[in-house]
PDB file of C-alpha atoms in Angstrom:
ATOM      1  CA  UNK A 203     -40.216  76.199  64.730  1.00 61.00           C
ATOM      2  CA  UNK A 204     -42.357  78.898  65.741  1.00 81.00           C
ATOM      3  CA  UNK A 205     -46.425  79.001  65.029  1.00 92.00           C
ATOM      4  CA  UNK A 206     -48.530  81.947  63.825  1.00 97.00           C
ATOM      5  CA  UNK A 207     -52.107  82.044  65.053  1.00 98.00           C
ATOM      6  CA  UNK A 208     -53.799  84.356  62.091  1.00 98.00           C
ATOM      7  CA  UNK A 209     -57.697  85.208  63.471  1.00 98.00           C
ATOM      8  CA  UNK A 210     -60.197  85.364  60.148  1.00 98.00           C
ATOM      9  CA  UNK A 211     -62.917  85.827  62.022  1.00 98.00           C
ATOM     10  CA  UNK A 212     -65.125  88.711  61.700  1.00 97.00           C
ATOM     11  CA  UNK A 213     -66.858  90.491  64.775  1.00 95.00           C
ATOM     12  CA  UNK A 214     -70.496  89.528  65.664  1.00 93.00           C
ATOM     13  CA  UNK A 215     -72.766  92.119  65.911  1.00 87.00           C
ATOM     14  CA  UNK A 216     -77.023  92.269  67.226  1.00 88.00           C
ATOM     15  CA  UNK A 217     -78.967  92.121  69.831  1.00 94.00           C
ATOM     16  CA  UNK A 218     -76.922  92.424  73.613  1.00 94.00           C
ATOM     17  CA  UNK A 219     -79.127  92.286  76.504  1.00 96.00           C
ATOM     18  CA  UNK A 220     -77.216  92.104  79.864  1.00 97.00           C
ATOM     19  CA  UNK A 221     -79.080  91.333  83.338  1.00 98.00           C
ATOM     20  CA  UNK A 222     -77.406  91.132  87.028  1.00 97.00           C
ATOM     21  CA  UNK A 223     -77.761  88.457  89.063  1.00 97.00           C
ATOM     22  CA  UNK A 224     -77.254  88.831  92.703  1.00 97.00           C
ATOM     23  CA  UNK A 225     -74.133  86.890  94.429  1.00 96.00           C
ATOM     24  CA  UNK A 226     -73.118  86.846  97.917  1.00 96.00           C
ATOM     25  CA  UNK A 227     -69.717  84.757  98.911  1.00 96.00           C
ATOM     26  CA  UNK A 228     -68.128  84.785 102.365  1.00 96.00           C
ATOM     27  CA  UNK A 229     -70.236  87.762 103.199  1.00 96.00           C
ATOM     28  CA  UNK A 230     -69.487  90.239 100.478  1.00 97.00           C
ATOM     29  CA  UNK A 231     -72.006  91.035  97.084  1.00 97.00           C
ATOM     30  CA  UNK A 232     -71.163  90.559  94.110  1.00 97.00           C
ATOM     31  CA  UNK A 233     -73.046  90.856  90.519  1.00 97.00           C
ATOM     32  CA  UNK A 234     -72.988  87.865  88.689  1.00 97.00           C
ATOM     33  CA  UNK A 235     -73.775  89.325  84.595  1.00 97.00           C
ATOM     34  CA  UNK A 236     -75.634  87.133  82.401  1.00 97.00           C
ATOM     35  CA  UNK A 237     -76.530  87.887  78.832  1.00 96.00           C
ATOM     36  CA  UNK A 238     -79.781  87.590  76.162  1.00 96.00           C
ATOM     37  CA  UNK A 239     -78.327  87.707  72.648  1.00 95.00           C
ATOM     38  CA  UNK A 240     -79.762  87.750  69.357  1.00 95.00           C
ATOM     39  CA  UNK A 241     -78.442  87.646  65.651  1.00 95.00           C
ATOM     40  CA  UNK A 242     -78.475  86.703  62.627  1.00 96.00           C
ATOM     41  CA  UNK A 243     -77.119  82.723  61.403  1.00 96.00           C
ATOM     42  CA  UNK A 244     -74.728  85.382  58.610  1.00 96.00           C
ATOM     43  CA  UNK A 245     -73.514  87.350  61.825  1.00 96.00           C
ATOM     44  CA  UNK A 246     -69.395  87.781  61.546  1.00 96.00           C
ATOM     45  CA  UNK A 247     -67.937  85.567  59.836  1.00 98.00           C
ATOM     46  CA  UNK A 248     -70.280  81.962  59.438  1.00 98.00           C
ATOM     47  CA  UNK A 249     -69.829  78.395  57.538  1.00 98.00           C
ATOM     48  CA  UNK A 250     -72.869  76.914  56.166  1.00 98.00           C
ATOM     49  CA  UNK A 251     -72.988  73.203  55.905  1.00 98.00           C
ATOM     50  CA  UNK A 252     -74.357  71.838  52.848  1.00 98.00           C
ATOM     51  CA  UNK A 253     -78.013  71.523  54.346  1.00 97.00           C
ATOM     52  CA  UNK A 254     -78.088  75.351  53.597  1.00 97.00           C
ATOM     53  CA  UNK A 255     -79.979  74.615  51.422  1.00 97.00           C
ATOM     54  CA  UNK A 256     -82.692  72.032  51.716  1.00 97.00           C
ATOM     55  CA  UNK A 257     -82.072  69.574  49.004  1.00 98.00           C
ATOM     56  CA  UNK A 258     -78.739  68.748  50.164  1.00 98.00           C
ATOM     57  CA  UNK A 259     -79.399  68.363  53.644  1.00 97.00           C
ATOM     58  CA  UNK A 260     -77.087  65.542  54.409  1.00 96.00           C
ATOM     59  CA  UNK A 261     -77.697  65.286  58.557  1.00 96.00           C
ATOM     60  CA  UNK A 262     -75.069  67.057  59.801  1.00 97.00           C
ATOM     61  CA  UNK A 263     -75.518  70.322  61.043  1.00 98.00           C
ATOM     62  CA  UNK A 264     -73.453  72.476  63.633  1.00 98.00           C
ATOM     63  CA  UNK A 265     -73.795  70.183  66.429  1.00 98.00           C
ATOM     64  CA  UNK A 266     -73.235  66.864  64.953  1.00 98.00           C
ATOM     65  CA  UNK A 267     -70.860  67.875  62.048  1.00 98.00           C
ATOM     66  CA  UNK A 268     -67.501  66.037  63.116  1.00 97.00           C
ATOM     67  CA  UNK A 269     -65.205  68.388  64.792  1.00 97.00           C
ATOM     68  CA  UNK A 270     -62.046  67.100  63.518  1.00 97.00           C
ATOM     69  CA  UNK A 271     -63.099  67.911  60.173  1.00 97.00           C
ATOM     70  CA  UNK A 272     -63.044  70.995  61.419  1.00 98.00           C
ATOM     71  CA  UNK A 273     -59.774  71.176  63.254  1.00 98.00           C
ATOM     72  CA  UNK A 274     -56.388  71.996  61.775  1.00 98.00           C
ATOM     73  CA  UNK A 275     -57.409  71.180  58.277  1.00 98.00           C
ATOM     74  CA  UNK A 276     -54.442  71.083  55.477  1.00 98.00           C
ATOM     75  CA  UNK A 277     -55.363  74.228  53.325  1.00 98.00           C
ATOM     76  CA  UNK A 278     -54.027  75.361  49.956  1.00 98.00           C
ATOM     77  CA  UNK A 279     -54.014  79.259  50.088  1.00 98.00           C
ATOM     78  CA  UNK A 280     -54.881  80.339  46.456  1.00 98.00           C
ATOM     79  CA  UNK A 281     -54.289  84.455  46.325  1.00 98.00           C
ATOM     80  CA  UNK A 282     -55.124  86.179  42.846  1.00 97.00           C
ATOM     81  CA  UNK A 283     -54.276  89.373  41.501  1.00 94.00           C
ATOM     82  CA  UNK A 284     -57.409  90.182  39.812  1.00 94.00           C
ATOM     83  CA  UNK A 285     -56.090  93.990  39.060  1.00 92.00           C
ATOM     84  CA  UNK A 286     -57.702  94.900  35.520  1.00 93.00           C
ATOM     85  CA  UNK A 287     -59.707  92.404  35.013  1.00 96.00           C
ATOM     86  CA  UNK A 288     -63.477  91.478  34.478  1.00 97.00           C
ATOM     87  CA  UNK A 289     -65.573  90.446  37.400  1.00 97.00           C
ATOM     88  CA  UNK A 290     -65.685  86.885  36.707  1.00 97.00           C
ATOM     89  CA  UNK A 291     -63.383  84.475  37.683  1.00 98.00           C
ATOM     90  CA  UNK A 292     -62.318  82.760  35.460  1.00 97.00           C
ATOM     91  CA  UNK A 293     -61.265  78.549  35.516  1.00 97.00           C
ATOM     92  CA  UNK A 294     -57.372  80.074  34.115  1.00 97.00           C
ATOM     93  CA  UNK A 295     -57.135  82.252  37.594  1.00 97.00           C
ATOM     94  CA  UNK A 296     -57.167  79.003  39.963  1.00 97.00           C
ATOM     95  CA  UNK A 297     -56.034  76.143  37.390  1.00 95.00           C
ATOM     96  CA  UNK A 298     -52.512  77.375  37.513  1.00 94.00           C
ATOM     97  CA  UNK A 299     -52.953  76.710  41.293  1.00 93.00           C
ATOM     98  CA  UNK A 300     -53.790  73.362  40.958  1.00 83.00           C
ATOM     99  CA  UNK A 301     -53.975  70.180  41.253  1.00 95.00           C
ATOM    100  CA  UNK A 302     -55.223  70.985  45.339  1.00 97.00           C
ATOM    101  CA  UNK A 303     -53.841  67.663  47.394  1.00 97.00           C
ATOM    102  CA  UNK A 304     -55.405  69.334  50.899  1.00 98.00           C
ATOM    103  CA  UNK A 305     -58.610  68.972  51.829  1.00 98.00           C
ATOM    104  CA  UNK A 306     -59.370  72.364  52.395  1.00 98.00           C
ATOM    105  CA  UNK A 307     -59.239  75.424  49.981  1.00 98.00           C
ATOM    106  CA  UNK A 308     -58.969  79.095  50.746  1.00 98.00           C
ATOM    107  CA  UNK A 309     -58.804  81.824  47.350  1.00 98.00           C
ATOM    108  CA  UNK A 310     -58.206  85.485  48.773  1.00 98.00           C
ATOM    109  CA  UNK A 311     -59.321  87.364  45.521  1.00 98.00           C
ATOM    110  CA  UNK A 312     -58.298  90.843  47.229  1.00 96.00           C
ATOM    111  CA  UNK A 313     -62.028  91.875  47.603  1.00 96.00           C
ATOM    112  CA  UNK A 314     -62.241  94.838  49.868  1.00 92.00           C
ATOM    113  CA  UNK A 315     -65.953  96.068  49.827  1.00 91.00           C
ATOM    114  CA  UNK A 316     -69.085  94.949  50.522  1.00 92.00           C
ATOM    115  CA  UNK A 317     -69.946  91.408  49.454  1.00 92.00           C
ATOM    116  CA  UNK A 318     -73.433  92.725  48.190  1.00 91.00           C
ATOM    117  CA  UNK A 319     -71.669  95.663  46.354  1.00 93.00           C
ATOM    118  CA  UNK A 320     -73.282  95.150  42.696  1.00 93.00           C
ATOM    119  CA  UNK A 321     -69.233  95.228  41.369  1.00 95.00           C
ATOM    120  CA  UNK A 322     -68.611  92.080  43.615  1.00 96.00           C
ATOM    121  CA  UNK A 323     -66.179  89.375  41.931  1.00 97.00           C
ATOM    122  CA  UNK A 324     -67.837  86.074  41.938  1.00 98.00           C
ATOM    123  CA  UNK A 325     -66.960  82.205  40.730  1.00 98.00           C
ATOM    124  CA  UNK A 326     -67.817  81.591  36.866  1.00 97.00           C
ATOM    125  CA  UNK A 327     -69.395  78.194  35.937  1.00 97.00           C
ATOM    126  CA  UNK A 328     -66.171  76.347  34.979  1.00 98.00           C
ATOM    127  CA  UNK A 329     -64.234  78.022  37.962  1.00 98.00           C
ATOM    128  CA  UNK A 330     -66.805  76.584  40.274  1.00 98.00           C
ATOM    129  CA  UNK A 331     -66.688  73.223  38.448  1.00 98.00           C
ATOM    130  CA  UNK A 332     -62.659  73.060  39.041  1.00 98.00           C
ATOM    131  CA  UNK A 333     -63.497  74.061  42.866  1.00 98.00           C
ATOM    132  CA  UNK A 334     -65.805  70.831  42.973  1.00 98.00           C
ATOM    133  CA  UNK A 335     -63.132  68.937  41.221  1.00 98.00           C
ATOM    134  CA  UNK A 336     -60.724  68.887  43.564  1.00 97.00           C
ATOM    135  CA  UNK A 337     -62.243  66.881  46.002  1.00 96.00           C
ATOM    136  CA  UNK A 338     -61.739  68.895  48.978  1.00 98.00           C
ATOM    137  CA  UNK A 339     -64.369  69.519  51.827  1.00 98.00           C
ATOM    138  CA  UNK A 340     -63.899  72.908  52.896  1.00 98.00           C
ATOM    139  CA  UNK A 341     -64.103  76.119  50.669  1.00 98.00           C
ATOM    140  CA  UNK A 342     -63.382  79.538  52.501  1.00 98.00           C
ATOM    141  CA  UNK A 343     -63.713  82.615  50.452  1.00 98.00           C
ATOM    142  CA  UNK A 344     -64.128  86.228  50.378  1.00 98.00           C
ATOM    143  CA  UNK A 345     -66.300  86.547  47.577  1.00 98.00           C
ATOM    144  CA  UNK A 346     -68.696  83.927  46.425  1.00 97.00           C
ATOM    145  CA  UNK A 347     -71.694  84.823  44.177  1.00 96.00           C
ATOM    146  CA  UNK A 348     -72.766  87.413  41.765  1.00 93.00           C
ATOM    147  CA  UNK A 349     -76.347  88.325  43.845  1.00 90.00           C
ATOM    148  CA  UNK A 350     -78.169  89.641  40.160  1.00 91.00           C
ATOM    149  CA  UNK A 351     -77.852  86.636  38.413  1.00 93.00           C
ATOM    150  CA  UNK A 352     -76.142  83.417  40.320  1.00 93.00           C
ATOM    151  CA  UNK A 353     -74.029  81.304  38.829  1.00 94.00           C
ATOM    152  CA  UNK A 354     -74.835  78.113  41.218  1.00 96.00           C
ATOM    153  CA  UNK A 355     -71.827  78.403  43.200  1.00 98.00           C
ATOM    154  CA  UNK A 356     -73.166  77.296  46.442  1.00 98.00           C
ATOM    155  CA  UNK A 357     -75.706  74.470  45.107  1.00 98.00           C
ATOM    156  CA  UNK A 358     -72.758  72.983  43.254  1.00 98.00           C
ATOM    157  CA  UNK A 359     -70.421  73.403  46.465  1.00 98.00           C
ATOM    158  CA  UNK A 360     -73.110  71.615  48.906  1.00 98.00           C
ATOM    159  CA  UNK A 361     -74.154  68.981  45.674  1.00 98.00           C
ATOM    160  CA  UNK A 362     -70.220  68.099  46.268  1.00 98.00           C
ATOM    161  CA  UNK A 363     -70.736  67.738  50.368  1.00 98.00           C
ATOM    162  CA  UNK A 364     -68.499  70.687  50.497  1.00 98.00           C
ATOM    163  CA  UNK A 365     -68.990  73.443  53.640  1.00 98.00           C
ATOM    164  CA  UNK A 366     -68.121  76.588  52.969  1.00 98.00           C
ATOM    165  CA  UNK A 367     -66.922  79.587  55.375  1.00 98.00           C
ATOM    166  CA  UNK A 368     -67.987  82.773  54.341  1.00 98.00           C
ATOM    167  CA  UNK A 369     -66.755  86.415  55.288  1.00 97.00           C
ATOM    168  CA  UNK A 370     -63.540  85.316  56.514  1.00 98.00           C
ATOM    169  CA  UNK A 371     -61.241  88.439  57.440  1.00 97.00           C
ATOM    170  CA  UNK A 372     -57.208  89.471  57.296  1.00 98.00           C
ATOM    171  CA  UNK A 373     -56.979  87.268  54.832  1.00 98.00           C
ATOM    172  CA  UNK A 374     -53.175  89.165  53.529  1.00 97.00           C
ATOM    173  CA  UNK A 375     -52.624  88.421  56.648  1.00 98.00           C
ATOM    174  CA  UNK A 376     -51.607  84.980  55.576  1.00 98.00           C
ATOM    175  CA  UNK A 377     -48.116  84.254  54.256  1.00 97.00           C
ATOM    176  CA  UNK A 378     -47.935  80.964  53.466  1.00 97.00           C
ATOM    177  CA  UNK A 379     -49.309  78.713  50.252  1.00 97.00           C
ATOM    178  CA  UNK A 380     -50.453  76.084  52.969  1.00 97.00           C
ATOM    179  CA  UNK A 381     -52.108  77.121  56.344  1.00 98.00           C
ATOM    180  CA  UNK A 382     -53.976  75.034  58.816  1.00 98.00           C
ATOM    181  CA  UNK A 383     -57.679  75.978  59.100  1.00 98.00           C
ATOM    182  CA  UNK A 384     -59.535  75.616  62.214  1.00 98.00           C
ATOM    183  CA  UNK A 385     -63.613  76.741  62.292  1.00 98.00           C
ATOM    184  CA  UNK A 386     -65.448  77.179  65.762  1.00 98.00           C
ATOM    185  CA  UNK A 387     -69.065  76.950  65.586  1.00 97.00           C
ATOM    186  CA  UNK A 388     -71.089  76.878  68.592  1.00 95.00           C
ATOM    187  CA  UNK A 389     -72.419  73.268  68.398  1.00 96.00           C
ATOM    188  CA  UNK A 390     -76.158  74.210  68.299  1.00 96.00           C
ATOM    189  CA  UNK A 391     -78.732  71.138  67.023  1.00 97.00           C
ATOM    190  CA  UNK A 392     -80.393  72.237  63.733  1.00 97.00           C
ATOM    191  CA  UNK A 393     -78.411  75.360  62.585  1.00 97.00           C
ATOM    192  CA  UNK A 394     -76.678  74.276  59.130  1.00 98.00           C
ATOM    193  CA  UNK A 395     -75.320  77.886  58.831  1.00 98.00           C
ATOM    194  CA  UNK A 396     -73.958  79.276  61.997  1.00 97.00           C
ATOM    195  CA  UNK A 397     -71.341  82.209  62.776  1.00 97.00           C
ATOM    196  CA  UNK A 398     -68.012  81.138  63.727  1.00 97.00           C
ATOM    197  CA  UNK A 399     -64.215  81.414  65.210  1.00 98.00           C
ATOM    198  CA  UNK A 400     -61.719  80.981  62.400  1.00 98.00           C
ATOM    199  CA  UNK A 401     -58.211  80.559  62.883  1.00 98.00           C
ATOM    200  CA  UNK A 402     -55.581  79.773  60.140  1.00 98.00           C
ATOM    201  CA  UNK A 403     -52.642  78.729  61.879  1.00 98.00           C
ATOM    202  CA  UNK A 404     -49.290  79.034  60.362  1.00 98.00           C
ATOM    203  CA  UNK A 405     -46.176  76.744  61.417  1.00 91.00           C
TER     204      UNK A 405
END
């Protein structure tokens, strides 16, 4: 059986600042290139741990969350057809889904724009309460909140230990009800949002 590799990750973007060191092997120079870099903990595509935010800081942050939480998780693929209808989603989109028996959870709502577009779908108190309810510990999304007046999604996600992965990208990319997710985060101590390599892998 054949595997499918899908990449959700969005690009990273900021500050590049590239420097030459000088090499010389057997004789002949060479320019060894080292790099400064600076962005943003939101650059690309990023999971944030639930000690984004302060009051559910449980320890574990991008260097000492286990990796194998992390790697290949069993994910229910949840993809709505929200055509015609209000921005809110609503508990009867996903319950139809359910129960979820993985412990990971990915909805595609078919947002295309700008998650800070003031149109943006977002999770409605009850839909966020099923999320919780299904005991899973990873959430990836392409929309999450509605920016003007929150709905809690995130301090009810990290109440619940669950990370979440925001921005991921090609999600219709994805064919099957049940990938395996796989999140890369540079293991740096302290960060409890960082940006990421996603891979949903297909097989």
């Amino acid at each position: 059986m054949s595997m499918k590799i899908i990449d959700l990750s969005r690009k990273i973007s900021g500050r590049i600042e590239r420097s030459f060191v000088p090499l010389r092997v057997k004789g002949k120079g060479y320019r060894g290139v080292i790099y400064q870099i600076g962005f943003s903990s939101m650059a690309g595509s990023y999971i944030d741990f639930p000690g984004h935010i302060a009051e559910f800081d449980n320890g574990l942050d991008a260097a000492s969350y286990p990796p194998e939480k992390l790697f290949l998780v069993e994910t229910t693929v949840i993809r709505l057809n929200r055509k015609g209808l209000p921005r809110e989603i609503k508990v009867a989109e996903l319950e139809k889904f359910g129960p979820v028996s993985t412990p990971g959870l990915l909805v595609d709502t078919g947002w295309k724009k700008d998650v800070y577009h003031p149109e943006v779908y977002f999770y409605g108190e009850e839909a966020i309460a099923w999320i919780v309810s299904q005991k899973i510990r990873l959430f990836l999304s392409d929309v999450y909140e509605n920016h003007a007046r929150p709905r809690g999604v995130f301090v009810e996600l990290f109440r619940a230990g669950i990370s979440t992965v925001c921005l991921p990208d090609n999600l219709d990319k994805i064919t099957r009800p049940r990938v395996k997710i796989c999140v890369f985060p540079l293991p740096v101590a302290g960060l409890t949002q960082a940006p990421c390599r996603v891979l949903a892998v297909e097989d």
